[in-house]
């Protein structure tokens, strides 16, 4: 252990907060690095709010709605998360934090007609449509209550040697160093720290273009997620606490220029068969400009090494079609903390075993994700020659399965 702390967790999104929570509960001295503490919701959770450290890539147009509070896309938490949240002692608190239940999914996928899958028979009950800013604040608050110490700043790089790292942090243009024995990289797809000792593999160039219609409209009581395939990608919409989220998923190079403006985005929505019907009743006044976010599948290999572990999107990011992003972040956060704690207790060969076990866990999740991803996209076959769908055709080119993760 260094003179600073046992571990610094870089990033206060779901993975980082849960990792810090578990390490603190294990008795470790842990710092939770929060890159953007200013994005905080009003209300009781405001003092603990934090947003994910993963911003859109530099080549994406990015617009923050003027006059609007912060909004985080990535709002679906599936029913299976109840088990983990219960084990962490967080389930009751989440239920009291104003999120909406998700009662199932409707999809026009492989056919123009809608088919549904409800959560009525799910043994875990309904999932959630989250207010992500408030959810992230809730998790960070739990980590702080457990003893994790919040630190403001953005992770830049690490220096030193395993067991005696110095994490370089930037705040208000000035850099300083945080000495620590271990670093948990939860900085999102950028994997700012972990990529110094690993390779990022990506699946495609998928991006999400989205907006939130403020409300909700009194008549909008549908709490199901609606997914609709289109020739150039797919759409989804869901009721969220802030109103109704509408998102279009496509490849960056295929994105219609009209999606850059509110009028153009709504024009594209009007061309859908089902998603547009969910917008009835929302006021036609000024609506926020569309925002953009990366949505491609991605993983880091290896996801851990001497003195560092990647968690959340830094370790494995999923295509939003899977609805598994937040759940995967929570699980990797818990497992990353377990690996670090085990290394701090043991040392020597125990470190290698703990990191190998964590890497095997991420490998297993990745394999299952890629299998389900390929099956899901293969189910849509109405536009086989359209570039978006042709790129996701389940064939093998030059020995590499299409949709597999490759350097880039």
mmCIF file of C-alpha atoms in Angstrom, residues 299 303 316 327-328 330-336 355-368:
data_model
loop_
_atom_site.group_PDB
_atom_site.id
_atom_site.type_symbol
_atom_site.label_atom_id
_atom_site.label_comp_id
_atom_site.label_asym_id
_atom_site.label_seq_id
_atom_site.Cartn_x
_atom_site.Cartn_y
_atom_site.Cartn_z
ATOM 1 C CA UNK A 299 -14.033 -4.194 -25.285
ATOM 2 C CA UNK A 303 -9.300 -5.901 -19.129
ATOM 3 C CA UNK A 316 -16.914 -3.925 -22.222
ATOM 4 C CA UNK A 327 -26.285 -4.303 -15.775
ATOM 5 C CA UNK A 328 -22.903 -5.224 -17.251
ATOM 6 C CA UNK A 330 -22.725 -3.013 -12.281
ATOM 7 C CA UNK A 331 -21.436 -6.568 -12.501
ATOM 8 C CA UNK A 332 -17.984 -5.547 -13.724
ATOM 9 C CA UNK A 333 -17.799 -2.914 -10.986
ATOM 10 C CA UNK A 334 -18.463 -5.546 -8.324
ATOM 11 C CA UNK A 335 -16.045 -8.051 -9.877
ATOM 12 C CA UNK A 336 -13.326 -5.445 -10.374
ATOM 13 C CA UNK A 355 -6.763 -10.846 -12.468
ATOM 14 C CA UNK A 356 -7.074 -14.023 -14.557
ATOM 15 C CA UNK A 357 -10.419 -14.764 -12.932
ATOM 16 C CA UNK A 358 -11.670 -11.256 -13.671
ATOM 17 C CA UNK A 359 -10.455 -11.443 -17.277
ATOM 18 C CA UNK A 360 -12.208 -14.793 -17.724
ATOM 19 C CA UNK A 361 -15.421 -13.239 -16.403
ATOM 20 C CA UNK A 362 -15.241 -10.377 -18.925
ATOM 21 C CA UNK A 363 -14.384 -12.855 -21.703
ATOM 22 C CA UNK A 364 -17.466 -14.918 -20.854
ATOM 23 C CA UNK A 365 -19.766 -11.901 -20.858
ATOM 24 C CA UNK A 366 -18.273 -10.774 -24.179
ATOM 25 C CA UNK A 367 -18.831 -14.162 -25.804
ATOM 26 C CA UNK A 368 -22.475 -14.253 -24.735
#
